[in-house]
Structures are given as structure tokens and as C-alpha cells.
Amino acid sequence: MIAQISTAPPGAVDKAGKGEPLLSIRGLRVGFRRAGDQFEAVRGIDLEVAKGEVVGIVGESGSGKSVGMLAALGLTSKNAVVTGSVRFN
């Protein structure tokens, strides 16, 4: 079983370095309004991606992978309630 595959040259990703992450997501939560109620689809995503780093998002069907990443990109539907912070450098 392969646990991790990287095509980046050695030393290309330096998370311990002093630079800012390329992408930082903190406390991202996504809910959807329906019939006067709110359904919570994503409960708190925290993620940092360094320059040159490749990240895969995995999880069970319906776990919020697509909704979370769409929210990070600002592409959710009008009935979505998104909180948290997304910073792209």
C-alpha cells in the first residue's frame, strides 16, 4: 500500500519555514437554510497548504469534501451560510 506519493523535488515544500502558507483555511463551517431551519453540512475545516505542496481531500460519500472546497472558493449556492476564514497568498 502506498501511503503518500510526491512528485515534488526534495526540499520543495518547507512547512517549517518562516514563509506564509499559500492557502490557509481556518474554522470553515457551511450550513444550508431550508424551510426556516439550517442544516450544517461542514463543521470546521482547518487546512494549510504550502507553496509547492499537493493535497488530496478524501472522505466518505456525503462527508462535505465538495461543499467545503466550494465554500473555500466562494462558489456555494445562495442558501448557504459560510463562516470562517480563507486566505490565499
Backbone as ProteinMPNN parsed JSONL, in Angstrom:
{"seq_chain_A": "MIAQISTAPPGAVDKAGKGEPLLSIRGLRVGFRRAGDQFEAVRGIDLEVAKGEVVGIVGESGSGKSVGMLAALGLTSKNAVVTGSVRFN", "coords_chain_A": {"N_chain_A": [[0.841, -1.183, 0.0], [0.571, 2.199, -0.846], [1.232, 5.014, 0.937], [1.784, 7.714, 0.626], [2.382, 9.85, -2.09], [4.673, 11.756, -3.83], [5.592, 14.138, -6.208], [7.173, 16.259, -6.113], [10.384, 17.835, -6.029], [12.958, 16.922, -3.654], [12.877, 18.835, -0.692], [11.296, 20.837, -1.756], [8.947, 21.596, -0.534], [8.519, 23.414, 2.293], [7.277, 23.407, 5.142], [8.058, 24.08, 7.655], [9.375, 26.373, 7.353], [9.708, 30.022, 7.432], [7.943, 31.359, 5.859], [4.701, 32.506, 4.714], [1.795, 30.393, 4.464], [0.585, 29.193, 1.295], [-2.143, 28.76, 1.008], [-4.584, 29.181, 3.451], [-6.97, 27.915, 5.555], [-9.322, 28.427, 8.018], [-11.385, 27.313, 10.569], [-13.64, 26.824, 8.913], [-17.014, 26.649, 8.26], [-20.043, 25.342, 7.002], [-23.385, 25.795, 6.313], [-26.795, 25.132, 5.343], [-29.704, 26.909, 4.577], [-33.054, 25.951, 5.005], [-36.491, 25.77, 4.736], [-36.976, 27.54, 6.976], [-35.182, 26.508, 8.792], [-31.815, 25.416, 9.592], [-29.383, 23.41, 8.106], [-26.431, 21.849, 8.994], [-23.642, 21.314, 7.088], [-20.851, 21.181, 6.926], [-18.469, 21.09, 9.444], [-16.228, 22.867, 10.545], [-13.357, 23.247, 9.061], [-9.91, 23.139, 9.028], [-7.02, 24.019, 7.438], [-3.826, 24.117, 5.938], [-1.836, 24.934, 3.175], [1.236, 24.684, 1.73], [3.443, 26.481, -0.519], [4.083, 24.731, -3.463], [3.218, 22.36, -2.434], [1.147, 19.463, -2.639], [-2.146, 18.529, -2.101], [-4.574, 16.156, -1.188], [-8.048, 15.701, -0.802], [-9.89, 13.553, 1.037], [-12.557, 11.294, 1.888], [-15.598, 9.843, 3.21], [-18.532, 9.307, 1.168], [-20.664, 12.058, 1.003], [-19.523, 13.41, 3.119], [-18.753, 16.068, 3.074], [-16.674, 17.03, 1.498], [-16.705, 18.21, -1.15], [-18.521, 20.357, -0.752], [-17.17, 21.805, 1.23], [-14.794, 22.612, -0.129], [-15.901, 24.034, -2.274], [-17.057, 26.11, -0.827], [-14.738, 27.314, 0.183], [-13.792, 28.408, -2.146], [-15.722, 30.252, -2.652], [-18.022, 29.527, -4.028], [-20.578, 28.591, -3.357], [-24.14, 27.851, -3.107], [-26.943, 30.217, -3.016], [-28.421, 29.805, -0.694], [-26.624, 29.007, 1.173], [-24.812, 29.235, 4.235], [-21.897, 30.498, 5.189], [-19.107, 30.428, 7.297], [-16.024, 31.396, 8.919], [-12.54, 31.582, 7.906], [-10.754, 32.186, 4.872], [-7.724, 32.337, 3.334], [-5.695, 33.302, 0.71], [-2.511, 33.477, -0.495]], "CA_chain_A": [[0.0, 0.0, 0.0], [1.31, 3.456, -0.908], [0.596, 5.973, 1.836], [1.986, 9.08, 0.164], [3.117, 9.978, -3.347], [5.065, 13.137, -4.074], [6.408, 14.342, -7.403], [7.985, 17.453, -5.875], [11.772, 17.528, -5.701], [13.229, 17.007, -2.222], [13.05, 20.182, -0.165], [10.444, 21.811, -2.432], [7.932, 22.047, 0.412], [9.135, 23.688, 3.589], [6.243, 23.89, 6.049], [8.692, 24.595, 8.864], [9.98, 27.661, 7.022], [9.078, 31.196, 8.009], [7.026, 31.957, 4.907], [3.264, 32.311, 4.876], [1.263, 29.329, 3.612], [-0.078, 29.641, 0.073], [-3.575, 28.726, 1.316], [-4.89, 28.952, 4.861], [-8.403, 27.837, 5.851], [-9.484, 28.327, 9.469], [-12.739, 27.266, 11.128], [-14.652, 26.914, 7.856], [-18.266, 25.937, 8.526], [-21.025, 25.58, 5.953], [-24.738, 25.332, 6.577], [-27.758, 25.478, 4.304], [-31.034, 27.27, 5.062], [-34.171, 25.283, 4.332], [-37.778, 25.817, 5.444], [-36.837, 28.206, 8.259], [-34.206, 25.803, 9.616], [-30.49, 25.379, 8.976], [-28.696, 22.121, 8.136], [-24.979, 22.051, 8.981], [-23.018, 20.336, 6.196], [-19.414, 21.111, 7.224], [-18.248, 21.598, 10.805], [-14.883, 23.293, 10.932], [-12.189, 22.792, 8.305], [-8.658, 23.866, 9.226], [-6.099, 23.478, 6.445], [-2.774, 24.973, 5.391], [-1.134, 24.353, 2.037], [2.451, 25.437, 1.433], [3.804, 26.6, -1.931], [4.681, 23.507, -3.979], [2.613, 21.188, -1.798], [-0.048, 18.903, -3.27], [-3.007, 17.985, -1.055], [-5.787, 15.466, -1.619], [-9.12, 15.69, 0.194], [-10.56, 12.255, 0.957], [-13.554, 11.034, 2.921], [-16.766, 9.087, 2.777], [-19.546, 9.996, 0.389], [-21.522, 12.9, 1.826], [-18.823, 13.935, 4.298], [-18.562, 17.512, 2.96], [-15.461, 17.39, 0.746], [-17.02, 19.149, -2.234], [-19.132, 21.561, -0.182], [-16.114, 22.557, 1.899], [-13.895, 23.244, -1.094], [-16.683, 25.051, -2.987], [-17.17, 27.253, 0.087], [-13.427, 27.969, 0.217], [-13.668, 29.152, -3.403], [-16.82, 31.209, -2.759], [-18.912, 29.047, -5.086], [-21.749, 27.902, -2.807], [-25.444, 28.369, -3.525], [-27.414, 31.388, -2.277], [-28.967, 29.437, 0.615], [-25.517, 28.563, 2.029], [-24.298, 30.131, 5.265], [-20.483, 30.128, 5.308], [-18.341, 31.193, 8.275], [-14.621, 31.006, 8.984], [-11.689, 32.429, 7.068], [-9.965, 31.586, 3.799], [-6.709, 33.308, 2.903], [-4.84, 32.825, -0.376], [-1.389, 34.409, -0.702]], "C_chain_A": [[0.885, 1.245, 0.0], [0.569, 4.482, -0.062], [0.703, 7.399, 1.316], [2.803, 9.062, -1.117], [3.435, 11.453, -3.541], [5.921, 13.197, -5.325], [7.291, 15.581, -7.254], [9.418, 17.046, -5.57], [11.995, 17.653, -4.199], [13.477, 18.443, -1.79], [12.158, 21.223, -0.802], [9.385, 22.382, -1.502], [8.587, 22.215, 1.768], [8.091, 24.278, 4.524], [6.844, 24.479, 7.317], [9.336, 25.958, 8.62], [9.175, 28.818, 7.585], [8.069, 31.842, 7.073], [5.569, 31.659, 5.231], [2.81, 31.139, 4.017], [0.597, 29.93, 2.374], [-1.582, 29.739, 0.293], [-3.75, 28.417, 2.792], [-6.399, 28.998, 5.052], [-8.531, 27.602, 7.351], [-10.964, 28.335, 9.849], [-13.849, 27.359, 10.104], [-15.85, 26.031, 8.196], [-19.255, 26.314, 7.433], [-22.353, 24.98, 6.38], [-25.633, 25.755, 5.43], [-29.107, 25.771, 4.943], [-32.078, 26.501, 4.268], [-35.388, 25.327, 5.249], [-37.647, 26.405, 6.851], [-35.85, 27.556, 9.211], [-32.848, 25.881, 8.925], [-29.851, 24.017, 9.194], [-27.199, 22.387, 8.053], [-24.314, 20.937, 8.179], [-21.536, 20.133, 6.502], [-19.187, 21.778, 8.572], [-16.77, 21.841, 11.092], [-13.745, 22.641, 10.168], [-11.03, 23.718, 8.643], [-7.629, 23.225, 8.304], [-5.073, 24.532, 6.067], [-2.089, 24.226, 4.266], [0.044, 25.26, 1.716], [2.669, 25.508, -0.078], [4.512, 25.32, -2.36], [4.09, 22.234, -3.411], [1.367, 20.76, -2.566], [-0.855, 18.213, -2.181], [-4.208, 17.316, -1.697], [-6.793, 15.479, -0.484], [-9.881, 14.384, 0.015], [-11.554, 12.114, 2.1], [-14.721, 10.275, 2.337], [-17.693, 9.954, 1.936], [-20.444, 10.799, 1.331], [-20.844, 13.524, 3.024], [-18.517, 15.43, 4.218], [-17.339, 17.96, 2.187], [-15.746, 18.465, -0.301], [-17.597, 20.445, -1.698], [-18.069, 22.423, 0.494], [-15.207, 23.285, 0.928], [-14.63, 24.279, -1.943], [-16.843, 26.302, -2.123], [-15.853, 28.02, 0.153], [-13.206, 28.823, -1.028], [-14.759, 30.206, -3.58], [-17.856, 30.816, -3.785], [-20.138, 28.295, -4.566], [-23.037, 28.55, -3.298], [-25.898, 29.502, -2.602], [-27.954, 31.041, -0.895], [-27.888, 28.93, 1.575], [-25.138, 29.658, 3.024], [-22.871, 29.671, 5.554], [-19.815, 31.036, 6.333], [-16.921, 30.633, 8.335], [-13.806, 31.919, 8.089], [-10.918, 31.594, 6.053], [-9.007, 32.663, 3.32], [-5.808, 32.662, 1.863], [-3.773, 33.876, -0.624], [-0.8, 34.22, -2.082]], "O_chain_A": [[1.843, 1.326, 0.768], [-0.597, 4.78, -0.323], [-0.197, 8.208, 1.542], [3.798, 8.344, -1.218], [2.55, 12.301, -3.426], [6.856, 12.414, -5.49], [8.063, 15.914, -8.153], [9.648, 16.024, -4.922], [11.292, 18.415, -3.535], [14.206, 19.181, -2.453], [12.24, 22.396, -0.436], [8.97, 23.529, -1.665], [9.143, 21.268, 2.323], [8.015, 25.496, 4.689], [6.205, 25.293, 7.984], [9.786, 26.617, 9.557], [8.096, 28.624, 8.145], [7.398, 32.795, 7.468], [5.251, 30.695, 5.926], [3.377, 30.905, 2.95], [0.103, 31.057, 2.418], [-2.224, 30.68, -0.174], [-3.129, 27.493, 3.318], [-7.035, 30.007, 4.746], [-7.918, 26.681, 7.892], [-11.701, 29.254, 9.491], [-14.905, 27.92, 10.396], [-15.714, 24.823, 8.392], [-19.3, 27.463, 6.991], [-22.434, 23.812, 6.758], [-25.277, 26.63, 4.64], [-29.601, 24.986, 5.752], [-32.01, 26.405, 3.043], [-35.3, 24.954, 6.418], [-38.155, 25.827, 7.812], [-35.698, 28.019, 10.341], [-32.751, 26.362, 7.796], [-29.784, 23.526, 10.32], [-26.743, 23.076, 7.141], [-24.406, 19.763, 8.537], [-21.022, 19.025, 6.35], [-19.655, 22.891, 8.814], [-16.145, 21.071, 11.82], [-13.229, 21.601, 10.578], [-11.156, 24.939, 8.554], [-7.392, 22.019, 8.379], [-5.41, 25.704, 5.894], [-1.797, 23.036, 4.381], [-0.127, 26.452, 1.463], [2.138, 24.687, -0.825], [5.443, 24.874, -1.69], [4.427, 21.14, -3.861], [0.626, 21.598, -3.08], [-0.318, 17.406, -1.422], [-4.793, 17.848, -2.641], [-6.424, 15.288, 0.675], [-10.455, 14.14, -1.047], [-11.405, 12.741, 3.149], [-14.819, 10.088, 1.124], [-17.636, 11.183, 1.993], [-20.924, 10.275, 2.336], [-21.515, 14.115, 3.87], [-18.062, 16.009, 5.204], [-16.992, 19.141, 2.21], [-15.094, 19.509, -0.321], [-17.205, 21.525, -2.14], [-18.075, 23.644, 0.342], [-14.883, 24.453, 1.139], [-14.046, 25.303, -2.299], [-16.772, 27.422, -2.629], [-15.856, 29.251, 0.176], [-12.516, 29.841, -0.973], [-14.731, 30.97, -4.546], [-18.51, 31.684, -4.363], [-20.679, 27.444, -5.272], [-23.024, 29.657, -3.837], [-25.312, 29.721, -1.542], [-27.949, 31.893, -0.006], [-28.206, 28.472, 2.673], [-25.143, 30.845, 2.698], [-22.66, 28.587, 6.098], [-19.935, 32.259, 6.26], [-16.658, 29.529, 7.858], [-14.317, 32.913, 7.573], [-10.494, 30.471, 6.325], [-9.421, 33.76, 2.948], [-5.228, 31.603, 2.104], [-4.084, 35.028, -0.927], [0.153, 34.91, -2.446]]}, "name": "protein", "num_of_chains": 1, "seq": "MIAQISTAPPGAVDKAGKGEPLLSIRGLRVGFRRAGDQFEAVRGIDLEVAKGEVVGIVGESGSGKSVGMLAALGLTSKNAVVTGSVRFN"}
